[in-house]
C-alpha positions as a printed Julia matrix, in Angstrom:
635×3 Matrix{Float64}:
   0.0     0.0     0.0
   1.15    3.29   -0.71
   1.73    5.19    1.94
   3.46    8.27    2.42
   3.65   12.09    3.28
   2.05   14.27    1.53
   1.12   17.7     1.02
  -2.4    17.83    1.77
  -3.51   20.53   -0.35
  -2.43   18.35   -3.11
  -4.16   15.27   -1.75
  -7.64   17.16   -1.48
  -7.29   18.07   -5.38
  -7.16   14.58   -5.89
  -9.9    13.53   -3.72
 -12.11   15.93   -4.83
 -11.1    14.61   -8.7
 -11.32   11.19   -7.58
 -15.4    11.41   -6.69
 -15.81   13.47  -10.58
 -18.22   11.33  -12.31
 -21.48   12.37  -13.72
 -24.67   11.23  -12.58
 -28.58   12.18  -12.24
 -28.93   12.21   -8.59
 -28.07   14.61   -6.68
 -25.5    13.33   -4.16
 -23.37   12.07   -6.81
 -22.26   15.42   -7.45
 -18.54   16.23   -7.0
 -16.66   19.33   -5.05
 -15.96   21.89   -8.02
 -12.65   21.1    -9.38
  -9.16   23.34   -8.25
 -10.54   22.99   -4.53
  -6.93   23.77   -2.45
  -8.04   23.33    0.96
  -9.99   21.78    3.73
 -11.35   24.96    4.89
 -12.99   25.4     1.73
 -14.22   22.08    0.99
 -15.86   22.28    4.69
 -16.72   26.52    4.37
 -20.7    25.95    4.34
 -23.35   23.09    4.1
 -23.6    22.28    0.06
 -19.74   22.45    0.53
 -19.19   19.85    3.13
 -22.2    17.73    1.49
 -20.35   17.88   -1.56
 -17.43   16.21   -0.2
 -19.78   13.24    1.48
 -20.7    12.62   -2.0
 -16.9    11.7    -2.83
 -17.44    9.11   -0.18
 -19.74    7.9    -1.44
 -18.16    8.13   -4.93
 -16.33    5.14   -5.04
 -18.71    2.79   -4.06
 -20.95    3.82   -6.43
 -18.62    3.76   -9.55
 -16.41    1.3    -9.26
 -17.0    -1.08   -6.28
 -21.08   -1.78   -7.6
 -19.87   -1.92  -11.39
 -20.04   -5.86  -12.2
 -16.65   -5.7   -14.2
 -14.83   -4.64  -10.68
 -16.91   -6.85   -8.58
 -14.2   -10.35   -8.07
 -17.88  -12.05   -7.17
 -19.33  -11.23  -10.39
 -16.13  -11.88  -12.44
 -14.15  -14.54  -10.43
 -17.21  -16.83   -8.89
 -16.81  -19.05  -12.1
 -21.06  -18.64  -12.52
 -20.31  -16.6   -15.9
 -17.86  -16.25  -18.35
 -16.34  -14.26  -20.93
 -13.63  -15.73  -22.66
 -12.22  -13.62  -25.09
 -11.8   -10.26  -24.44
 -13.67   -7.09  -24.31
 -13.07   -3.53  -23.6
 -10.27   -1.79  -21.75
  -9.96   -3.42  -18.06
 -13.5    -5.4   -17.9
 -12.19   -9.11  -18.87
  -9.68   -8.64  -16.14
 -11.65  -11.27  -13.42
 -12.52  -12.97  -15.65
  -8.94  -13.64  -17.52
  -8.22  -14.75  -13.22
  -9.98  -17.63  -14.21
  -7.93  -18.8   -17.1
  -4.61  -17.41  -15.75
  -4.73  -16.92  -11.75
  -3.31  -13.66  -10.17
   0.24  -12.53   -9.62
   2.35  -10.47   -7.59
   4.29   -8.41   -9.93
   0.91   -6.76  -11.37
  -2.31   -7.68   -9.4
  -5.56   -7.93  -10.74
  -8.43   -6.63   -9.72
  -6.4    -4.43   -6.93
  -8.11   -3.01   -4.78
  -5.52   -2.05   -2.32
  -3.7     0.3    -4.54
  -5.68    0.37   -7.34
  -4.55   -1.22  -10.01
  -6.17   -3.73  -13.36
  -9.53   -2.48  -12.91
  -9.3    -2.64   -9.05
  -9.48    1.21   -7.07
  -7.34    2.46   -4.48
  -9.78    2.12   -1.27
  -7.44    3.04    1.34
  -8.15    6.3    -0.61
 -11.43    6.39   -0.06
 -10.96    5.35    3.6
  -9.0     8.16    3.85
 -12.08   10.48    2.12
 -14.02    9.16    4.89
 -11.83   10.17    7.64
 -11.17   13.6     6.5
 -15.09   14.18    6.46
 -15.34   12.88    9.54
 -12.47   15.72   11.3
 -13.92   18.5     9.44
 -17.8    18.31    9.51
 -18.07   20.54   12.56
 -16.94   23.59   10.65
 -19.93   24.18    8.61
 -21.48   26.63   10.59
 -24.98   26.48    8.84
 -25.42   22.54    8.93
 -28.03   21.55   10.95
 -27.6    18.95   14.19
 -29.88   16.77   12.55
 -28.21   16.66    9.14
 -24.75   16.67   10.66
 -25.54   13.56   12.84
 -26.58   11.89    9.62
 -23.86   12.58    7.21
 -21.55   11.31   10.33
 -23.6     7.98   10.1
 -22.99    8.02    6.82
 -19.23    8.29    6.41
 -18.99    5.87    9.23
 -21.06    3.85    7.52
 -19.27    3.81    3.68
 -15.68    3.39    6.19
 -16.51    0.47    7.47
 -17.63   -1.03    4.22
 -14.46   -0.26    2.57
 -12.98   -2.13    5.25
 -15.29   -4.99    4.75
 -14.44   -4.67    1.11
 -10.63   -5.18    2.05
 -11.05   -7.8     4.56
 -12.41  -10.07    2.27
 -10.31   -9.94   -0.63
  -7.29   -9.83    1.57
  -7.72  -11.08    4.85
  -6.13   -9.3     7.72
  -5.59   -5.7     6.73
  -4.08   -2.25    8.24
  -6.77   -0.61    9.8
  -7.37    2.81    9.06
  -8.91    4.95   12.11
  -7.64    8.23   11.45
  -5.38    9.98    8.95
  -1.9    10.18    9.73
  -0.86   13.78   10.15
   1.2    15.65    7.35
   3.92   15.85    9.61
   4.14   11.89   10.42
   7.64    9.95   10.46
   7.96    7.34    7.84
   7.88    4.59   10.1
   4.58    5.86   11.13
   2.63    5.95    7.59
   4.17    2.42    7.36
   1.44    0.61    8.76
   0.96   -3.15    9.85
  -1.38   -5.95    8.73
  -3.74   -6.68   12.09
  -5.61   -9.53   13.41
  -8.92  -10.68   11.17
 -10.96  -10.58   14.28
  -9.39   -7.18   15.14
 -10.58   -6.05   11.76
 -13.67   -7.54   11.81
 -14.36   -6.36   15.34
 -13.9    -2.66   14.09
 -15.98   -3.07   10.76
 -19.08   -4.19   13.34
 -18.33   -1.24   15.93
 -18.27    1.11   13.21
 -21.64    0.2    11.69
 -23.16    0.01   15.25
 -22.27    3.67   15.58
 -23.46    4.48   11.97
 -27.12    2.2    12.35
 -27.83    4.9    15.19
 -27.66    7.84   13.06
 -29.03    6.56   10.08
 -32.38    7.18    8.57
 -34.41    4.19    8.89
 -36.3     5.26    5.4
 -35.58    7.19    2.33
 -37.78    9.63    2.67
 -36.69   11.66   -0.68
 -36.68    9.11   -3.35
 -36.13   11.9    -5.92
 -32.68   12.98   -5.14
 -31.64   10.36   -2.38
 -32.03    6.72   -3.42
 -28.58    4.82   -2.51
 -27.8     6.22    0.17
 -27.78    3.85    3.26
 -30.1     3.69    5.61
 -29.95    1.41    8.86
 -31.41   -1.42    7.7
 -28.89   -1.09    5.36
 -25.86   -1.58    8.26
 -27.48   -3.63   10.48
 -27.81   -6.04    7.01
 -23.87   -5.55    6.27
 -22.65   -5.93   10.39
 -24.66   -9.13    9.92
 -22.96   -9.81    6.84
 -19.53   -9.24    8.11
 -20.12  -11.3    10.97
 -21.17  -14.72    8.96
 -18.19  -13.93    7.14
 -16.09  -13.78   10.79
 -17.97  -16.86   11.8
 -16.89  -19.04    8.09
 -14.34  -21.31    7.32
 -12.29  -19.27    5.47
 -11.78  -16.57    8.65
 -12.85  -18.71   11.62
  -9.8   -21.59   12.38
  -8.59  -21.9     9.19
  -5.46  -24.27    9.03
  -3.91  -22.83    5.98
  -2.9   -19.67    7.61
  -2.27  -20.92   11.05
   1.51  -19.47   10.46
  -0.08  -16.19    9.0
   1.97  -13.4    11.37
   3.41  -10.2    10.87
   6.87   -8.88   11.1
   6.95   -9.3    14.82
   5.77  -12.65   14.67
   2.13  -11.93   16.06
  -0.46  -14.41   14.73
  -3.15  -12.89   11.74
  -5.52  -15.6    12.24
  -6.75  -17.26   15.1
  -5.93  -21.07   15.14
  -9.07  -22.47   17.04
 -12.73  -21.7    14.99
 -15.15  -20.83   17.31
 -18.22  -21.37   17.23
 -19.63  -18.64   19.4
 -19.0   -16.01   16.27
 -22.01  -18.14   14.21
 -24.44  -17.29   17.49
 -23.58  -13.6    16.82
 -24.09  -13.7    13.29
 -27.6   -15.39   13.58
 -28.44  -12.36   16.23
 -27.26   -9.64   14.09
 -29.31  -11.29   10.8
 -32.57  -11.58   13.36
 -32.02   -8.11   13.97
 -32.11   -6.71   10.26
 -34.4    -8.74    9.36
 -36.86   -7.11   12.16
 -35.7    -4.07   11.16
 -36.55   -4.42    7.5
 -40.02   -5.62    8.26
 -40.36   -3.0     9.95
 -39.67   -0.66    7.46
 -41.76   -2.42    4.41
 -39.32   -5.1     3.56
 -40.8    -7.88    1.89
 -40.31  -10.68   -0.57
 -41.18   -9.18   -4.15
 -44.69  -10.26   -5.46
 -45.0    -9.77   -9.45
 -48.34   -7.5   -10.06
 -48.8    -7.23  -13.57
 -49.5    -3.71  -14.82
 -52.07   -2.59  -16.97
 -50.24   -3.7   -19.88
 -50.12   -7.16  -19.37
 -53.11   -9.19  -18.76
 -53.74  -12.75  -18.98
 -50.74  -13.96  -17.93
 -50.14  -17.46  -17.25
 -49.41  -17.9   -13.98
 -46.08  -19.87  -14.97
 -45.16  -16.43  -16.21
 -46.52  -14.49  -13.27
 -44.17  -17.26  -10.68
 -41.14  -15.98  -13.5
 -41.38  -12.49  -13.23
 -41.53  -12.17   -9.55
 -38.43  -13.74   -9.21
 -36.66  -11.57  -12.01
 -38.42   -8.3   -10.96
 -36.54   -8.65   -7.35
 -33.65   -7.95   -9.0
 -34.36   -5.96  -11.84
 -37.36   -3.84  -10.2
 -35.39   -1.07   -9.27
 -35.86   -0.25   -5.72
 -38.6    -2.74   -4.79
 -39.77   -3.71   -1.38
 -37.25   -6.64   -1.71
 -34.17   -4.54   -1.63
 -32.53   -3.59    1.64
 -29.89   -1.95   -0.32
 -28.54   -0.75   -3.86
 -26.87    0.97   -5.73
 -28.14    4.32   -7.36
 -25.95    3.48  -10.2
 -27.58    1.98  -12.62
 -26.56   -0.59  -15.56
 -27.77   -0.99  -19.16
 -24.87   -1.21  -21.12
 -24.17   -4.86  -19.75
 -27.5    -6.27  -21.25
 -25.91   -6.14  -24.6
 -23.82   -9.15  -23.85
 -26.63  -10.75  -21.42
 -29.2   -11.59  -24.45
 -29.09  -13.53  -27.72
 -30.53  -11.93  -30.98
 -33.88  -13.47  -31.45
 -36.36  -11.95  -33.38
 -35.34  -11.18  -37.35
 -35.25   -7.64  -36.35
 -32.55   -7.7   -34.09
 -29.99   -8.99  -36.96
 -28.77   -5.58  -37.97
 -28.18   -4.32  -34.42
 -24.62   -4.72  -33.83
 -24.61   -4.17  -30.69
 -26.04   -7.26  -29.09
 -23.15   -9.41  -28.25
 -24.93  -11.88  -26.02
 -21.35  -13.01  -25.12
 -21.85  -13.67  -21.37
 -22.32  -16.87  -20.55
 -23.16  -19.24  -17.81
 -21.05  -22.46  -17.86
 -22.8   -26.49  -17.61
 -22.23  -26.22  -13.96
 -24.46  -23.52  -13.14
 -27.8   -25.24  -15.63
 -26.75  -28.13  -13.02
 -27.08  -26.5   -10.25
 -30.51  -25.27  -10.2
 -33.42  -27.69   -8.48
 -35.79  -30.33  -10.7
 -39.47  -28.82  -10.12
 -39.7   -30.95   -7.16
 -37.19  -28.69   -5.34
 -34.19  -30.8    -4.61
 -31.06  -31.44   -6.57
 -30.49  -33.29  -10.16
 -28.69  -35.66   -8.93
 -30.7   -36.45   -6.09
 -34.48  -36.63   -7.54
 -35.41  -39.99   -7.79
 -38.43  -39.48   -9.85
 -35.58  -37.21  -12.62
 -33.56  -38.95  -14.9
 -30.21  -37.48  -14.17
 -28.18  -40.2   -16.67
 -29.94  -38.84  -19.7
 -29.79  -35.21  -19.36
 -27.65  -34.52  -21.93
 -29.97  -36.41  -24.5
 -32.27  -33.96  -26.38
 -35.8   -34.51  -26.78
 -39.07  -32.23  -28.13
 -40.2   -30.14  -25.42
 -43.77  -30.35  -25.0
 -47.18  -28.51  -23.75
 -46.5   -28.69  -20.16
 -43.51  -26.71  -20.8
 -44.93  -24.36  -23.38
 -44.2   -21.26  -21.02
 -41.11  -22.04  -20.55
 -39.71  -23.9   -23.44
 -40.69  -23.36  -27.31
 -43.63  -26.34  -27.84
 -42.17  -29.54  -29.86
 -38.63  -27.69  -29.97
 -35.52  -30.02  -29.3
 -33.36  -29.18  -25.93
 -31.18  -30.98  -23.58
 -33.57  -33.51  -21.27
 -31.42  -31.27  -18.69
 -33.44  -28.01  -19.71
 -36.9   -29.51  -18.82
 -39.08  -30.33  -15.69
 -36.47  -27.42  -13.57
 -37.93  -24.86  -11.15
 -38.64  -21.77  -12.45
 -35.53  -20.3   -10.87
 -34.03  -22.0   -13.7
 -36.42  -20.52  -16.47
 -36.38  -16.76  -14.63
 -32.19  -16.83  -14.37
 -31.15  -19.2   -18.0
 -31.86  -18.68  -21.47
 -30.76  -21.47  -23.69
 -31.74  -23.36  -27.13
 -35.33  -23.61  -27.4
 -36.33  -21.71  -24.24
 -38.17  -19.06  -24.11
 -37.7   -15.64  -23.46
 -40.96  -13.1   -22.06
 -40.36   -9.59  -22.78
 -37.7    -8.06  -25.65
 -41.0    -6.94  -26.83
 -43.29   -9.52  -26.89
 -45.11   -9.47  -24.11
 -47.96  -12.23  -25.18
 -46.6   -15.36  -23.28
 -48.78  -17.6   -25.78
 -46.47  -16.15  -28.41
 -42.76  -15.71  -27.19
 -39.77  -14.94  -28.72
 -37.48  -17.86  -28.05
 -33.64  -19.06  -28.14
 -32.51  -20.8   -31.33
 -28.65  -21.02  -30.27
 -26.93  -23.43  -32.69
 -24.37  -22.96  -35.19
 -25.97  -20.75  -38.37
 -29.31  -20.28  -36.08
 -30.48  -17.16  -35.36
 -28.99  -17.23  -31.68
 -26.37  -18.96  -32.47
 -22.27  -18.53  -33.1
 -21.4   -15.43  -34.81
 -17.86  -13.31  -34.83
 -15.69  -14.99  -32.04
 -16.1   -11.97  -29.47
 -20.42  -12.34  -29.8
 -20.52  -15.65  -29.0
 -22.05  -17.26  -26.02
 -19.2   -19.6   -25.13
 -21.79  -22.16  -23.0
 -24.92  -22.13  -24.85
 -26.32  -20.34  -21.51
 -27.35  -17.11  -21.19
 -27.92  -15.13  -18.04
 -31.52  -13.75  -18.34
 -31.95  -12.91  -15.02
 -30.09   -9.67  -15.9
 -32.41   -8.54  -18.48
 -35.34   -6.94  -17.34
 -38.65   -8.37  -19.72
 -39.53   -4.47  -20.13
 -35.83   -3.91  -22.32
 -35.82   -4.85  -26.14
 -33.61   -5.52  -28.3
 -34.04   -5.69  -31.53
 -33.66   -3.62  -34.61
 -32.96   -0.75  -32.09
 -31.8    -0.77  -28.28
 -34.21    0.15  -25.54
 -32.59   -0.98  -22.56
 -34.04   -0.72  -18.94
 -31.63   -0.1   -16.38
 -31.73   -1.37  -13.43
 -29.04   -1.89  -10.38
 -28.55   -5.65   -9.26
 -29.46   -5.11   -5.3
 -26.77   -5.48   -3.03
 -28.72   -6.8    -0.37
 -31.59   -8.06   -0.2
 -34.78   -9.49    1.77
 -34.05  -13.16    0.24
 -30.39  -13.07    1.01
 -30.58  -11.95    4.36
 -33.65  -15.15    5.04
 -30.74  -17.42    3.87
 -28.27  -16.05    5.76
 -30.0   -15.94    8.93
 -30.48  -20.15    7.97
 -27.07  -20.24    7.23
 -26.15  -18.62   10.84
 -28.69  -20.72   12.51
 -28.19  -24.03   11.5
 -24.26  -23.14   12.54
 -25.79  -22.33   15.33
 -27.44  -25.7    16.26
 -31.0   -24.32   15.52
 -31.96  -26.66   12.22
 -35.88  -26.08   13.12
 -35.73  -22.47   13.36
 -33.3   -22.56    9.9
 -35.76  -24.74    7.98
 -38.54  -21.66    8.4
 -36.2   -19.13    7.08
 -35.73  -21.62    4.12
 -39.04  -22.36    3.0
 -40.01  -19.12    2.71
 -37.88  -18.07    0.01
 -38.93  -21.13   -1.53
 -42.47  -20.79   -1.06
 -41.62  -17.32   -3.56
 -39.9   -19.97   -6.15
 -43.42  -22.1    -5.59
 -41.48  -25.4    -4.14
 -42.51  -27.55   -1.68
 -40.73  -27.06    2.01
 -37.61  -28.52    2.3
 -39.37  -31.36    4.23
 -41.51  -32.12    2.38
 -39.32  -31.9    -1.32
 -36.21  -34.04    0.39
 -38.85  -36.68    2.04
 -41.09  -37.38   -1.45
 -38.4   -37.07   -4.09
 -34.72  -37.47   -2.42
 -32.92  -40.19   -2.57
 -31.48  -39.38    0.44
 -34.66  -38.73    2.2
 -33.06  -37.53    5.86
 -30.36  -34.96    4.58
 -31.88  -31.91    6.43
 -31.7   -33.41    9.6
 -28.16  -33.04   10.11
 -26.03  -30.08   10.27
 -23.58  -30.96    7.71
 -26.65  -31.91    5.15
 -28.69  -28.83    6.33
 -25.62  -26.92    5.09
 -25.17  -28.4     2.11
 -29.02  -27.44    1.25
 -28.34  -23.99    2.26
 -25.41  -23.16    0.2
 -27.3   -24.18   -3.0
 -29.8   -22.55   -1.94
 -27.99  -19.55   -1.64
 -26.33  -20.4    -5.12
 -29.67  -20.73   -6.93
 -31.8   -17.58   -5.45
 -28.25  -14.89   -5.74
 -27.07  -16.59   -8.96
 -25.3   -13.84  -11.1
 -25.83  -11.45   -8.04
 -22.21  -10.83   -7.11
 -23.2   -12.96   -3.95
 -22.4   -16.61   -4.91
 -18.44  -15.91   -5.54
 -18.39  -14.04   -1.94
 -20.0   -16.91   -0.24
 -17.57  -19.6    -2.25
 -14.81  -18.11   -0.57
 -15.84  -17.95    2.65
 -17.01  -21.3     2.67
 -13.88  -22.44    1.01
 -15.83  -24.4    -1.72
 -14.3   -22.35   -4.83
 -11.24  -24.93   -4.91
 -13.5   -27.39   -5.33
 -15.54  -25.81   -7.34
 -13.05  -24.58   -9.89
 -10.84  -28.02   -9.94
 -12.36  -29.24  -12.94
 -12.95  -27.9   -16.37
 -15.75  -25.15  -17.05
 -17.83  -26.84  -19.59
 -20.65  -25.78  -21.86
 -22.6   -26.55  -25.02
 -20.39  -27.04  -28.42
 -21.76  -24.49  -29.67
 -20.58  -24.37  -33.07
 -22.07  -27.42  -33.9
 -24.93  -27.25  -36.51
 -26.94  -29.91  -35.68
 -29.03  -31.02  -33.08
 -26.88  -34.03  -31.92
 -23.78  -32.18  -32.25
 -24.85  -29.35  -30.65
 -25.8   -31.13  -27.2
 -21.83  -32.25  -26.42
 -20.36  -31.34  -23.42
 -16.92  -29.15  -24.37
 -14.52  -27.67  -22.27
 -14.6   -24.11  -22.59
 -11.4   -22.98  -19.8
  -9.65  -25.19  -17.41
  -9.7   -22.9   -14.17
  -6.64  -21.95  -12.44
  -7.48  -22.09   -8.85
  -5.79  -23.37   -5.99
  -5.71  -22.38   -1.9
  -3.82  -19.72   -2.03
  -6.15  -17.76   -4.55
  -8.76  -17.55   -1.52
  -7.08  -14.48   -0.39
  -5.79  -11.6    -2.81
  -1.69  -10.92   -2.32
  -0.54   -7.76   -2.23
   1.76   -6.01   -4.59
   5.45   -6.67   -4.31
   5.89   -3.05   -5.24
   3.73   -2.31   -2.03
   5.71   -4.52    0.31
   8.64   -2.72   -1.15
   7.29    0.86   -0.25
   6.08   -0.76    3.2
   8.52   -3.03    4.21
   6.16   -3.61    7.69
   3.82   -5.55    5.5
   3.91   -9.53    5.21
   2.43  -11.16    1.98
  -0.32  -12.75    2.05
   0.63  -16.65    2.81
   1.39  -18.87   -0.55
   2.08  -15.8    -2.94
């Protein structure tokens, strides 16, 4: 990490420039550039609120943009193999190459290969946070909030840090200009001392928060409580899991004076925590409207099925901007990523150049999703997991879902709708690009020469699976754009119902988990877990242990936050990835013409992935400026 003295006139010019990005809402609005010092960055109210909004500024650029995101781009749930513009195939190029020390990817500690500097930010943060008294004309009220606030967007960029990297410097105030070397040079600390400061600091933020946004207009994105009471609960399932709690791989992870990172014993205690914290946002977001999304079709649709009505309400949690589902987004919204999220279709959409449809979800993910009974492929006794690679014609009891009579993998039929709401793929269907009659859909035809199918090597869907979850059924595509944009929530009401399972089956509380469960399933119209493991499992008992409770979760958790920038966070700290990633990414061969061509298996990438890539290393041009740092063990 760069660290050093500095003239701080300089460094506020920089800030200020740092948090320049243009943007509709209001408190995305930047300090006027030239700004020399503190005194007039802090001189009045707009001033000081001004520089909040550089707090804020990174999180809303660059840490919610999917390219910068190592969940979105590193989780191995999509791909994009060959590559696309300036620094956004750099997670994903992690998967075919690893990371290294000489030039990091995705670098978040200094800043570097599509990563940003957020020891920067931290140090935004702090600066707000010893100057917001001077404004003479800002209100108690407001000032106590904008405190909250900066607290708030601190502690997350810690949170950020601590995941990628493990045991980090902790940044609690700015070093002063006139500082000694030695003292800028700062020291790697405990996890638990880390994570112990992340929670203390969003305790002291959740007080002087706003529980509700009362001025959508100009204020959507910024946090509210529920907000960091969701993230402290967050942080502490990530204390409580494998990766931080006991982990044997960095038992010899110390610092220069030989004082242990990591604690070598897990404990158990940190799950009961967790599960108290997640009880605790989830009352608060109840009690604040939070609720799981429920499709209500608008004037403009009527007489939809009600296999399209259980579709949409699953998609519209994530691409409804700001529904009742979300705890917490992002203000900044996406559209330009849809382009490589859907296939041409309709005849119109051949001369638009723009569609790409390039992202793609490998084999593994199709496999990962439930049968319609609600328990795994390989587990449904009633499913015939050995022949679902054959195709066959899909028929009428699909016709929602899957063109009638059209030939797909036997893998594609009889799924949950999860499946049909998040995958696009030969022969399904696809509501919305607009068509909105679901008796008459516009629908995948992805083989070689088809309309979907292989085109230029950079617009071609690698898999044969495309993530349609990201497209909202308003956008079309076709001879022109219309995208909708939308911000993929960072939290929300689903996510934190799974977590709290997670917490409380780690807890010892299976009964109480099972509830928490169910009713996210319920939304994705399954049977209860019971109920779906005891009729159709072959291994009829699996919820009533801890380890097979667990194992339900997690693909749980995988299924309802696929392509979510959730699922490659949780692989970490569950330390599944290896696993995960130890065998080849496989998809459709797609440039195959015919029907039993088409439906081969093919590796697309071999990952590289091995222990060490749990944990990001740092630079060895930072451990050369900071000679106090350690690396990060295995790099």
């Amino acid at each position: 990490m760069q660290i050093m003295k500095f003239n701080i006139r300089i460094w506020i010019v920089a800030a200020v420039l740092l948090g320049s990005f243009s943007s509709c809402k209001k408190y995305l609005e930047v300090v006027p550039d030239n700004v020399a010092t503190i005194d007039y960055a802090f001189r009045n109210r707009n001033e000081a609120e001004n520089y909040l909004f550089t707090c804020y500024a990174t999180l809303q650029k660059s840490i919610f943009y999917a390219w910068s995101d190592p969940a979105f781009t590193t989780g191995g749930e999509l791909l994009h193999p060959f590559p696309v513009e300036n620094n956004a195939d750099m997670g994903f190029r992690m998967l075919r190459s690893g990371n290294n020390v000489l030039s990091v990817e995705l670098d978040f500690w200094s800043g570097n290969n599509a990563g940003v500097n957020l020891y920067d930010a931290i140090r935004r943060c702090n600066i707000f946070l010893d100057n917001v008294d001077k404004p003479v004309d800002l209100s108690v009220n407001e000032k106590a909030r904008w405190i909250a606030e900066a607290k708030f967007l601190k502690a997350y960029y810690h949170y950020w840090l601590v995941r990628m990297y493990g045991p980090i410097p902790v940044i609690r105030k700015n070093q002063p200009v006139n500082a000694s070397i030695e003292e800028v040079r700062v020291k790697r600390e405990h996890v638990d001392t880390v994570f112990n400061y992340i929670v203390q600091l969003l305790d002291e933020a959740a007080a002087g928060l706003p529980r509700i946004i009362t001025s959508e207009a100009s204020e959507l994105g910024r946090v509210t409580r529920s907000a960091a009471m969701s993230v402290k609960a967050e942080a502490l399932a990530w204390q409580a899991s494998p990766l931080f709690n006991g982990n044997p791989d960095y038992i010899n992870f110390s610092s220069k004076e030989n004082k242990p990172l990591f604690s070598t014993m897990a404990d158990p205690n940190k799950w009961v925590l967790a599960a108290e914290a997640c009880q605790q946002a989830i009352e608060e977001a109840h009690a604040v409207g939070r609720k799981l999304y429920p499709f209500v079709p608008p004037a403009n649709l009527t007489g939809l099925s009600d296999s399209t009505i259980n579709l949409l309400a699953f998609q519209g949690a994530v691409t409804h901007l700001f529904n009742d589902e979300v705890i917490w987004g992002a203000n900044a919204v996406n559209s330009d990523w849809q382009y490589i999220c859907i296939p041409k279709m309709a005849a119109e959409s051949q001369t638009n150049d723009v569609i790409w449809g390039s992202l793609a979800a490998p084999l593994a993910i199709a496999e990962m999703f439930y049968t319609n009974n609600g328990v795994p492929i390989n587990e449904d006794k009633t499913w015939d997991y050995g022949s679902r690679y054959i195709p066959r014609a899909s028929d009428e009891a699909h016709r929602y879902y899957i063109r009638n009579g059209y030939q797909t993998a036997g893998l594609n039929m009889n799924r949950e709708v999860r499946f049909y709401a998040s995958l696009g793929f030969d022969g399904s269907n696809w509501f919305g690009n607009g068509t909105l009659d679901d008796d008459n859909q516009q629908y995948v035809q992805g083989k070689m020469k088809q309309i979907s199918g292989a085109a230029m090597i950079v617009k071609t869907n690698s898999t044969g699976y495309w993530p349609k979850k990201l497209v909202p059924y308003q956008s079309e595509f076709l001879a022109r754009s219309l995208p909708v944009p939308f911000a993929v929530p960072r939290i929300r009401l689903a996510a934190m119902y799974l977590l709290y399972a997670e917490a409380l089956n780690e807890a010892g509380n299976r009964t109480e988990a099972l509830t928490w469960i169910n009713k996210v399933r319920e939304r994705a119209k399954l049977k209860t877990v019971e109920e779906s493991w005891a009729t159709y499992s072959n291994n009829p008992g699996k919820f009533n242990s801890k380890e097979g409770l667990r194992q339900i979760i997690h693909q749980e958790r995988r299924i309802e936050l696929a392509f979510e920038s959730q699922s490659g966070w949780d692989m970490r700290r569950w330390k599944e990835m290896k696993e995960y990633l130890a065998k080849p990414i496989q998809g459709w061969s797609v440039y195959e013409e015919t029907v039993a061509g088409y439906y081969q298996p093919r590796t697309i990438i071999m990952p590289v992935y091995n222990t060490r890539e749990y944990l990001w290393p740092i630079s060895d041009a930072d451990l050369t400026i900071n000679p106090n740092l350690v690396q990060t063990p295995l790099w």
